[in-house]
Coordinates of C-alpha atoms and ligand atoms in Angstrom, one line a residue:
M538 CA -13.9 7.7 -10.1
P539 CA -12.4 10.1 -12.7
S540 CA -8.7 10.5 -12.3
D541 CA -7.7 12.4 -15.4
Q542 CA -4.4 14.2 -14.8
T543 CA -3.2 17.7 -15.8
P544 CA 0.5 18.6 -15.8
K545 CA 2.0 19.1 -12.4
G546 CA 0.4 22.0 -10.6
A547 CA -1.5 23.1 -13.7
A548 CA -5.1 24.4 -13.5
P549 CA -7.9 22.7 -15.3
R550 CA -8.3 24.6 -18.6
R551 CA -12.0 24.6 -19.3
T552 CA -13.1 26.6 -16.2
P553 CA -12.9 30.4 -16.6
A554 CA -10.9 32.4 -14.1
R555 CA -12.8 34.4 -11.5
A556 CA -13.5 38.1 -11.9
A557 CA -10.9 40.8 -11.5
S558 CA -9.2 41.3 -8.1
V559 CA -10.9 43.2 -5.4
A560 CA -9.0 46.4 -4.6
T561 CA -8.1 47.2 -1.0
P562 CA -10.3 50.1 0.0
A563 CA -7.5 52.5 0.8
P564 CA -8.0 56.1 -0.3
A565 CA -4.7 57.6 -1.3
A566 CA -4.9 60.2 1.5
I567 CA -4.7 57.6 4.2
V568 CA -1.8 55.7 2.8
A569 CA 1.6 56.4 4.2
P570 CA 4.5 57.7 2.1
A571 CA 6.5 55.1 0.3
S572 CA 8.3 52.8 2.6
S573 CA 12.1 53.0 2.9
G574 CA 12.1 49.4 4.1
L575 CA 12.9 46.1 2.4
A576 CA 9.7 46.0 0.3
G577 CA 8.9 47.6 -3.0
N578 CA 11.5 49.5 -5.0
S579 CA 14.0 49.9 -2.2
P580 CA 17.6 49.1 -3.2
W581 CA 17.5 46.6 -0.2
A582 CA 14.5 44.7 -1.6
Y583 CA 14.8 41.0 -1.5
A584 CA 15.3 39.0 -4.7
P585 CA 12.5 36.7 -5.5
A586 CA 12.8 33.2 -3.9
P587 CA 9.9 31.2 -5.3
E588 CA 9.3 27.7 -4.0
S589 CA 9.0 25.2 -6.8
R590 CA 5.5 23.8 -7.6
E591 CA 7.0 20.8 -9.3
I592 CA 6.7 18.5 -6.2
V593 CA 2.9 18.8 -6.4
T594 CA 0.5 17.1 -8.8
I595 CA -2.9 18.7 -8.7
R596 CA -5.4 16.5 -10.5
Q597 CA -8.2 18.0 -12.6
R598 CA -10.9 16.4 -10.4
Y599 CA -11.2 14.9 -6.9
G600 CA -13.8 12.6 -5.5
L601 CA -14.9 11.9 -1.9
F602 CA -12.9 9.6 0.3
I603 CA -15.3 7.0 1.7
D604 CA -14.5 3.6 3.1
G605 CA -10.9 3.8 1.9
K606 CA -11.8 4.6 -1.7
E607 CA -12.3 7.6 -3.9
R608 CA -15.9 7.9 -4.9
A609 CA -17.9 10.1 -7.2
P610 CA -20.5 12.4 -5.5
S611 CA -24.0 10.9 -5.7
G612 CA -25.4 14.1 -7.3
G613 CA -22.6 14.2 -9.9
E614 CA -21.9 17.9 -9.1
V615 CA -18.5 19.6 -8.5
T616 CA -17.3 22.9 -7.2
I617 CA -14.0 24.6 -8.1
T618 CA -11.2 25.4 -5.7
Y619 CA -9.1 28.5 -6.6
N620 CA -5.6 29.7 -6.0
P621 CA -6.3 32.9 -4.1
A622 CA -3.0 34.4 -5.1
T623 CA -3.7 34.1 -8.9
E624 CA -7.5 33.5 -9.0
E625 CA -6.8 30.5 -11.2
P626 CA -9.0 27.4 -10.7
L627 CA -6.9 24.6 -9.3
A628 CA -9.3 21.6 -9.4
E629 CA -12.8 20.4 -9.5
I630 CA -14.0 19.1 -6.1
A631 CA -16.8 16.6 -5.5
K632 CA -19.9 18.3 -4.1
G633 CA -20.9 15.7 -1.5
T634 CA -24.6 15.4 -0.7
P635 CA -26.5 14.2 2.3
A636 CA -26.6 10.8 0.6
D637 CA -22.8 10.8 0.5
A638 CA -22.6 11.9 4.1
D639 CA -24.9 8.9 4.9
R640 CA -22.6 6.5 3.1
A641 CA -19.5 7.9 4.9
I642 CA -21.2 7.6 8.3
E643 CA -22.2 4.0 7.5
A644 CA -18.6 3.2 6.5
A645 CA -17.3 4.9 9.7
D646 CA -19.8 3.0 11.8
R647 CA -18.9 -0.3 10.3
A648 CA -15.2 0.4 10.6
Y649 CA -15.7 1.3 14.3
R650 CA -17.7 -1.8 15.2
K651 CA -15.7 -4.4 13.2
V652 CA -12.1 -3.1 13.1
W653 CA -11.0 0.0 15.0
S654 CA -12.7 -0.7 18.4
K655 CA -11.3 -4.3 18.3
L656 CA -7.7 -3.2 17.7
H657 CA -5.3 -3.2 20.6
P658 CA -4.6 0.5 21.5
R659 CA -0.9 -0.1 20.7
E660 CA -1.9 -1.1 17.2
R661 CA -3.9 2.1 16.8
A662 CA -0.9 4.1 18.0
K663 CA 1.2 2.5 15.2
Y664 CA -1.1 3.9 12.6
L665 CA -0.9 7.4 14.1
Y666 CA 2.9 7.3 14.2
R667 CA 2.9 6.1 10.6
I668 CA 0.7 9.0 9.5
S669 CA 2.9 11.4 11.4
R670 CA 6.0 10.0 9.7
I671 CA 4.4 10.2 6.2
L672 CA 3.3 13.8 6.8
Q673 CA 6.9 14.6 7.6
E674 CA 8.2 12.7 4.6
R675 CA 5.7 14.5 2.3
S676 CA 5.9 17.8 4.1
R677 CA 7.0 19.8 1.1
E678 CA 4.2 18.5 -1.0
F679 CA 1.7 19.4 1.8
A680 CA 3.2 22.8 2.3
V681 CA 3.1 23.7 -1.4
T682 CA -0.4 22.4 -1.8
E683 CA -1.6 24.3 1.3
T684 CA -0.1 27.5 0.1
M685 CA -1.6 27.2 -3.4
D686 CA -5.1 26.4 -2.1
S687 CA -5.2 28.8 0.9
G688 CA -3.0 31.7 -0.1
K689 CA -0.9 31.5 3.1
P690 CA 2.8 32.2 2.8
I691 CA 4.9 29.1 2.0
R692 CA 7.1 30.1 5.0
E693 CA 4.2 29.5 7.3
S694 CA 2.8 26.4 5.7
R695 CA 6.3 24.9 5.6
D696 CA 7.4 26.0 9.2
V697 CA 4.1 26.0 11.1
D698 CA 1.1 24.2 9.6
V699 CA 2.7 21.0 8.3
P700 CA 5.2 20.4 11.2
L701 CA 2.5 21.1 13.8
A702 CA 0.1 18.7 12.0
A703 CA 2.7 16.0 12.1
A704 CA 3.5 16.8 15.7
H705 CA -0.2 16.4 16.7
F706 CA -0.4 12.9 15.2
W707 CA 2.9 12.0 17.0
Y708 CA 1.7 13.4 20.3
Y709 CA -1.7 11.7 20.3
A710 CA -0.1 8.4 19.1
G711 CA 1.6 8.4 22.5
W712 CA -1.8 8.6 24.2
A713 CA -3.5 5.8 22.4
D714 CA -2.4 3.0 24.8
K715 CA -2.4 5.2 27.9
L716 CA -6.0 6.5 27.9
Q717 CA -6.6 5.3 31.5
Y718 CA -4.1 7.9 32.6
A719 CA -6.1 10.7 30.9
V720 CA -9.1 9.9 33.1
P721 CA -7.7 8.4 36.3
G722 CA -10.0 6.1 38.2
R723 CA -12.5 5.8 35.4
R724 CA -12.9 3.5 32.3
P725 CA -12.3 5.5 29.1
E726 CA -14.3 4.5 26.1
A727 CA -14.5 5.9 22.6
H728 CA -17.7 7.6 21.4
G729 CA -17.9 5.7 18.1
V730 CA -18.3 7.8 15.0
V731 CA -17.4 11.4 15.3
G732 CA -18.4 14.2 12.8
Q733 CA -16.0 17.0 12.3
V734 CA -16.3 20.2 10.3
I735 CA -13.3 22.4 9.7
P736 CA -12.5 25.9 8.4
W737 CA -10.3 27.3 5.6
N738 CA -7.7 29.2 7.6
F739 CA -5.5 26.2 8.7
P740 CA -6.9 23.4 6.6
L741 CA -4.4 20.7 7.3
L742 CA -3.6 21.7 10.9
M743 CA -7.3 21.8 11.9
L744 CA -7.7 18.4 10.3
A745 CA -4.9 17.1 12.5
W746 CA -6.3 18.8 15.6
K747 CA -9.5 16.9 15.0
I748 CA -8.5 13.6 13.6
A749 CA -5.4 12.8 15.7
P750 CA -7.1 12.8 19.2
A751 CA -10.3 11.2 17.7
L752 CA -8.4 8.2 16.4
A753 CA -6.1 7.9 19.4
A754 CA -9.2 7.7 21.6
G755 CA -10.6 4.9 19.4
N756 CA -13.2 6.7 17.3
T757 CA -13.7 6.7 13.6
V758 CA -14.2 9.9 11.7
V759 CA -16.2 11.7 9.0
L760 CA -14.7 15.0 8.3
K761 CA -15.9 17.9 6.1
P762 CA -13.2 20.4 4.9
A763 CA -14.1 24.0 4.0
S764 CA -15.2 24.4 0.4
T765 CA -12.4 26.9 -0.5
T766 CA -9.5 24.7 0.9
P767 CA -10.2 21.0 0.3
L768 CA -6.9 19.9 -1.3
T769 CA -4.7 19.0 1.7
A770 CA -7.6 17.0 3.3
L771 CA -7.8 15.1 0.0
L772 CA -4.0 14.7 0.0
F773 CA -4.4 13.4 3.6
A774 CA -6.8 10.7 2.2
D775 CA -3.8 9.5 0.2
V776 CA -1.7 9.4 3.4
C777 CA -4.4 7.2 5.0
R778 CA -4.1 4.8 2.1
Q779 CA -0.3 4.9 2.3
A780 CA -0.4 4.2 6.0
E781 CA -2.8 1.3 5.3
L782 CA -5.3 2.7 7.7
P783 CA -8.2 0.3 7.8
D784 CA -11.0 1.3 5.3
G785 CA -13.7 3.6 6.8
V786 CA -11.7 4.7 9.8
V787 CA -11.2 8.2 8.2
N788 CA -13.7 9.5 5.7
I789 CA -13.5 12.8 4.0
V790 CA -16.6 14.3 2.5
T791 CA -16.2 17.6 0.6
G792 CA -19.3 19.7 0.0
P793 CA -21.3 22.7 1.2
G794 CA -22.3 23.6 4.7
S795 CA -25.6 21.7 4.3
T796 CA -23.6 18.5 3.9
G797 CA -21.7 19.3 7.0
M798 CA -25.0 19.7 8.8
S799 CA -26.2 16.3 7.7
I800 CA -23.0 14.8 9.1
V801 CA -23.3 16.4 12.5
T802 CA -27.0 15.8 12.9
D803 CA -27.0 12.1 11.9
P804 CA -28.0 10.0 14.9
R805 CA -25.1 7.6 14.4
V806 CA -22.6 10.4 15.0
A807 CA -22.0 10.4 18.7
K808 CA -19.6 13.3 19.0
V809 CA -19.3 16.6 17.0
A810 CA -16.3 18.9 16.7
F811 CA -16.6 22.2 14.8
T812 CA -14.1 25.1 14.2
G813 CA -15.3 28.1 12.3
S814 CA -17.6 31.1 12.7
T815 CA -19.7 31.7 15.8
S816 CA -22.9 31.9 13.7
V817 CA -22.4 28.4 12.2
G818 CA -21.3 27.1 15.6
V819 CA -24.6 28.3 17.0
T820 CA -26.5 26.7 14.1
I821 CA -24.8 23.4 14.8
A822 CA -25.4 23.6 18.5
K823 CA -29.1 24.2 17.8
G824 CA -29.2 21.5 15.2
I825 CA -28.0 18.7 17.5
A826 CA -29.6 20.0 20.7
G827 CA -31.3 17.3 22.7
Q828 CA -29.5 14.4 20.8
G829 CA -27.1 13.8 23.7
K830 CA -24.0 14.2 21.5
G831 CA -20.7 15.4 22.7
L832 CA -19.9 18.9 21.2
T833 CA -16.8 21.0 21.1
L834 CA -17.0 24.4 19.4
E835 CA -13.9 26.4 18.6
L836 CA -15.3 29.7 17.2
G837 CA -14.1 33.3 16.6
G838 CA -12.1 35.7 18.7
K839 CA -11.2 39.3 19.2
A840 CA -8.0 39.0 21.2
A841 CA -6.4 41.8 23.1
N842 CA -2.6 42.1 22.8
I843 CA -1.7 44.3 25.8
V844 CA 1.5 46.3 25.8
F845 CA 2.6 47.8 29.1
E846 CA 5.0 50.7 29.4
D847 CA 7.8 48.5 30.8
A848 CA 7.7 46.0 27.9
A849 CA 10.7 45.4 25.7
L850 CA 9.3 47.5 22.9
D851 CA 11.0 46.1 19.9
Q852 CA 10.1 42.5 21.0
A853 CA 6.6 43.7 21.7
V854 CA 6.4 45.2 18.2
E855 CA 7.4 41.8 16.7
G856 CA 4.8 40.1 18.9
V857 CA 2.1 42.5 17.8
V858 CA 3.0 42.1 14.1
N859 CA 3.1 38.3 14.5
G860 CA -0.1 38.4 16.5
I861 CA -2.2 40.1 13.7
F862 CA -0.3 39.5 10.4
F863 CA 0.4 35.8 10.8
N864 CA -1.7 34.0 8.2
Q865 CA -3.0 37.4 6.9
G866 CA -4.8 37.8 10.3
E867 CA -7.2 35.0 9.3
V868 CA -6.6 33.4 12.7
C869 CA -9.3 32.9 15.3
C870 CA -6.9 33.8 18.1
A871 CA -5.3 36.7 16.2
G872 CA -4.3 39.7 18.4
S873 CA -6.6 42.0 16.6
R874 CA -7.0 44.6 19.3
L875 CA -3.8 46.3 20.4
L876 CA -4.1 47.7 23.9
V877 CA -1.1 50.0 24.5
Q878 CA -0.4 52.0 27.6
E879 CA -0.9 55.7 26.9
S880 CA 2.6 56.7 28.2
I881 CA 4.3 54.8 25.4
A882 CA 1.6 54.8 22.7
E883 CA 3.2 57.4 20.5
E884 CA 6.6 55.8 20.4
F885 CA 5.2 52.3 20.2
L886 CA 3.0 53.1 17.2
A887 CA 5.9 54.9 15.5
R888 CA 8.0 51.7 15.8
L889 CA 5.0 49.6 14.7
R890 CA 4.4 51.7 11.6
D891 CA 8.1 51.3 10.7
R892 CA 7.9 47.6 11.1
M893 CA 4.8 47.3 9.1
S894 CA 6.5 49.2 6.3
M895 CA 9.0 46.4 6.1
L896 CA 6.4 43.7 5.6
R897 CA 6.5 42.0 2.3
I898 CA 3.1 41.3 0.8
G899 CA 2.7 39.3 -2.3
D900 CA 3.2 35.9 -3.9
P901 CA 2.6 33.3 -1.1
M902 CA 5.0 30.9 -2.9
D903 CA 7.9 33.3 -2.4
K904 CA 9.9 32.3 0.7
N905 CA 10.4 35.9 1.6
T906 CA 6.7 36.8 1.7
D907 CA 5.3 37.8 5.1
I908 CA 1.7 38.4 4.1
G909 CA 0.1 36.2 1.4
A910 CA -3.3 36.2 -0.2
I911 CA -6.7 36.5 1.4
N912 CA -8.5 33.1 1.2
S913 CA -11.4 34.1 -1.0
K914 CA -13.1 37.0 -2.7
A915 CA -15.9 36.8 -0.2
Q916 CA -13.5 37.2 2.7
M917 CA -11.8 40.1 0.9
E918 CA -15.2 41.8 0.7
S919 CA -16.0 41.1 4.3
I920 CA -12.6 42.6 5.4
G921 CA -13.1 45.6 3.1
E922 CA -16.6 46.2 4.5
L923 CA -15.4 46.2 8.1
V924 CA -12.4 48.5 7.3
A925 CA -14.8 50.9 5.6
S926 CA -17.0 50.9 8.7
G927 CA -13.9 51.8 10.8
V928 CA -13.2 54.8 8.6
A929 CA -16.9 55.8 8.7
E930 CA -17.1 55.5 12.4
G931 CA -14.2 57.9 12.9
A932 CA -11.2 55.7 13.5
Q933 CA -7.9 56.8 11.9
I934 CA -6.6 54.4 9.3
W935 CA -2.9 53.9 8.3
Q936 CA -1.6 51.5 5.7
P937 CA 2.0 51.2 4.4
A938 CA 2.5 52.1 0.8
C939 CA 3.3 48.8 -0.8
D940 CA 2.7 47.4 -4.3
L941 CA 0.0 44.7 -4.4
P942 CA -0.1 42.1 -7.1
T943 CA -2.5 43.0 -9.8
R944 CA -4.2 39.6 -9.7
G945 CA -5.3 37.7 -6.6
W946 CA -6.9 38.7 -3.4
F947 CA -4.5 40.9 -1.4
F948 CA -5.2 43.3 1.4
R949 CA -2.7 45.9 2.8
P950 CA -1.8 45.5 6.4
T951 CA -3.9 48.0 8.2
L952 CA -3.5 49.9 11.5
F953 CA -6.4 51.8 13.1
T954 CA -5.9 54.4 15.9
N955 CA -8.4 56.6 17.6
V956 CA -10.6 53.5 18.0
A957 CA -13.5 53.5 20.4
Q958 CA -14.6 50.3 22.1
S959 CA -18.0 50.8 20.5
H960 CA -16.6 50.7 16.9
R961 CA -17.3 47.6 14.9
I962 CA -13.6 47.1 14.2
A963 CA -13.1 46.8 18.0
R964 CA -16.0 44.4 18.5
E965 CA -16.3 42.2 15.4
E966 CA -13.9 39.5 14.2
I967 CA -12.4 40.9 11.0
F968 CA -10.4 37.8 10.1
G969 CA -7.9 39.9 8.1
P970 CA -4.7 41.9 8.5
V971 CA -6.4 44.7 10.4
L972 CA -5.3 45.9 13.8
A973 CA -7.4 48.2 16.0
T974 CA -5.5 50.2 18.6
I975 CA -7.0 51.3 22.0
T976 CA -5.0 53.0 24.7
F977 CA -5.2 52.6 28.5
R978 CA -3.6 54.2 31.6
T979 CA -3.8 51.6 34.4
V980 CA -3.6 47.9 34.8
A981 CA -7.2 47.8 35.9
E982 CA -8.3 49.7 32.8
A983 CA -6.3 47.3 30.5
I984 CA -8.0 44.3 32.1
E985 CA -11.5 45.9 31.8
K986 CA -11.0 46.9 28.1
A987 CA -9.4 43.5 27.2
N988 CA -12.4 41.7 28.7
N989 CA -14.9 44.0 27.0
T990 CA -15.7 41.6 24.2
A991 CA -18.2 39.0 23.4
Y992 CA -15.3 36.6 22.7
G993 CA -12.8 34.9 25.0
L994 CA -10.4 32.9 23.0
S995 CA -6.9 34.3 23.5
A996 CA -4.9 37.3 24.8
G997 CA -1.3 38.5 25.0
I998 CA 0.6 40.4 27.7
W999 CA 3.9 42.3 27.1
T1000 CA 5.7 43.4 30.3
E1001 CA 9.0 42.8 32.1
K1002 CA 7.2 42.2 35.4
G1003 CA 6.4 38.5 36.2
S1004 CA 4.0 39.5 38.9
R1005 CA 2.0 41.7 36.5
I1006 CA 1.9 38.8 34.0
L1007 CA 0.3 36.6 36.7
Q1008 CA -2.1 39.2 37.9
V1009 CA -3.3 40.2 34.4
A1010 CA -3.4 36.6 33.0
S1011 CA -5.6 35.4 35.8
A1012 CA -8.0 38.4 35.4
L1013 CA -8.4 37.9 31.6
K1014 CA -11.4 35.9 30.4
A1015 CA -9.6 34.1 27.6
G1016 CA -8.8 30.5 27.1
V1017 CA -5.2 31.1 26.2
V1018 CA -3.0 33.9 27.5
W1019 CA 0.5 34.3 26.0
A1020 CA 3.1 36.3 27.9
N1021 CA 5.8 38.1 26.0
T1022 CA 5.0 35.9 23.0
F1023 CA 2.0 35.3 20.8
N1024 CA 0.5 32.6 18.5
R1025 CA 2.6 29.8 20.1
F1026 CA 1.0 26.4 19.5
D1027 CA 2.0 23.1 20.9
P1028 CA 0.2 19.7 20.7
T1029 CA 0.6 19.2 24.4
A1030 CA -1.2 22.5 25.3
P1031 CA -5.0 22.8 25.5
F1032 CA -6.6 25.5 23.3
G1033 CA -10.2 26.8 23.4
G1034 CA -12.4 29.6 24.4
Y1035 CA -15.1 31.1 26.6
K1036 CA -18.2 33.0 25.8
E1037 CA -18.8 33.3 22.0
S1038 CA -15.5 31.7 21.3
G1039 CA -17.0 28.4 22.0
Y1040 CA -16.5 25.6 24.5
G1041 CA -14.4 22.5 25.0
R1042 CA -10.6 22.2 24.5
E1043 CA -8.4 20.9 21.7
G1044 CA -4.8 19.8 22.3
G1045 CA -3.2 18.2 25.2
M1046 CA -4.8 15.7 27.5
Q1047 CA -7.9 18.0 27.7
G1048 CA -8.3 17.6 23.9
L1049 CA -8.4 13.8 24.4
H1050 CA -11.2 14.1 27.0
A1051 CA -13.5 15.4 24.3
Y1052 CA -13.2 12.2 22.4
L1053 CA -13.7 9.9 25.3
R1054 CA -16.7 9.0 27.4
S1055 CA -15.7 7.6 30.8
S1056 CA -17.6 5.6 33.2
Ligands
TAP398 P1 -17.9 29.1 8.4 O1 -19.1 29.3 7.5 O2 -18.1 29.0 9.8 O3 -17.2 27.8 7.8 C1 -16.5 26.9 8.6 C2 -16.9 25.5 8.1 O4 -18.3 25.2 8.4 C3 -16.8 25.2 6.7 O5 -16.4 23.9 6.4 C4 -18.2 25.4 6.1 O6 -18.4 24.8 4.9 C5 -19.0 24.8 7.3 N1 -20.4 25.2 7.3 C6 -20.9 26.3 6.9 N2 -22.3 26.3 7.2 C7 -22.5 25.2 7.9 C8 -23.7 24.6 8.4 N3 -24.8 25.3 8.4 N4 -23.6 23.4 9.0 C9 -22.4 22.8 9.1 N5 -21.3 23.3 8.6 C10 -21.3 24.4 8.0 O7 -16.9 30.2 8.1 P2 -16.8 31.1 6.8 O8 -18.1 31.5 6.2 O9 -15.9 30.4 5.9 O10 -16.2 32.4 7.4 C11 -17.0 33.5 7.9 C12 -16.4 34.1 9.1 O11 -16.2 33.2 10.1 C13 -15.0 34.7 8.8 O12 -15.0 36.0 8.3 C14 -14.4 34.6 10.2 O13 -14.7 35.8 10.9 C15 -15.0 33.4 10.8 N6 -14.2 32.2 10.8 C16 -13.7 31.9 11.9 C17 -12.9 30.8 12.0 C18 -12.3 30.3 13.3 S1 -11.0 29.3 13.3 N7 -12.8 30.8 14.4 C19 -12.6 30.0 10.8 C20 -13.1 30.4 9.6 C21 -14.0 31.5 9.6 P3 -18.2 25.6 3.6 O14 -16.8 26.0 3.5 O15 -18.6 24.6 2.5 O16 -19.1 26.8 3.6

């Protein structure tokens, strides 16, 4: 396998950079006057606080991780992964083919039959603990790599993605020798080989959500990362080697969607887990229909974040900002619909605009950055198209006046008011830093509007009244309901959706069930 090195963090030279950046479609007339906040040219602007890239060595080329070894793709082709904040190519990534998927599944099947299923569960647990410890020890390296490859702020990869990924391995390590307590009265058994396909918004964390419970339950894994964010999965392959995980227990096959499809439809794959768009989720469900495989689908969302008139307004503003601007809004459970009670709407929106004017948008490697880069040019264009539809359909757009970097894919935080429930921005998952505001008068109206969506992944409630939280939470058709907080994740808590947000749960004991068959 080629292993030629470039200097630390350097991009391969021979690949040309991508086209010029995509401008946020924000006509000057709809942009607010210059902010007096902490961003831009304010005398109170923060000094730059860039994280060092020195800890990371990004190689020029990466192969597939199959049977414990790095392998060249059978077709000899590569794709390029880019830094979304600079548009620079980071590395060449093996373009795995169906033949490579076949080899990976064969290795996982062999590892399952000959090694992993024969290990005492306590021994399996030791590997998971070891992986968790290594992730913690190498956390800075993972955080910097994740930020460079995905565009998310270093503050988030450092404080959320990497610690949560380590926590998932730690949590499921504890389950490995206690599986009988997860399915009382029945005999838990692993499926065998599981096929997993993950998206680009939380590359390492989604890998942990998938691999940790699968291994704890005694399965072996073939995982396909998203094409735009393969680097932390490939770094994780190195962690598997460092942890001396037996060969073939984890296999990572980079490549296009069609390679993901050949993994999930292979008859030797007994269980499939997918996170990503609803359309691909549907394609996968159709592709494996009738094969008797286990399937969990974690798909899109259009969460309502509901603010009642008695809420602590400043806290609610923080929660709404966190709900939609965390990870640039590229979050399946993002609170992308703000439902605010009419009596406080004007005041709430004024405070929200003030807060949005303080957000710092720019270099994701700067520790002060709140909103980093959009993951890809395609995603930028998709956000821009939906925002343009909001303007065309008559919603009122507002964006803070902030300077965006001249290179890279950056999108201004965007607030829409005068939104009708029929508008596309109120119905479709935008997967970007765009908030659509709808008002309501009564609790019943709030519930009806919140549930008026094809999705059902998450929701938020902001009120001082405990009884109202219980009433509204039990009426909302959403898998996760946060009260007076938003985007809280914990390995012990199940996560998943209803309706077009998919089915099955990840996290907690429920997440383990998906990886067990019990008799
Ligand atoms: P998807 O196409 O759903 O990509 C997710 C994963 O599925 C990637 O690894 C992708 O591989 C793979 N994939 C694509 N087509 C496949 C197929 N036919 N069979 C098996 N695997 C396949 O998402 P996207 O195109 O990157 O984003 C489109 C929209 O989906 C976004 O705008 C957003 O609304 C939504 N999205 C939702 C989520 C979550 S968490 N709900 C995550 C990402 C995107 P490649 O990367 O190689 O294409």
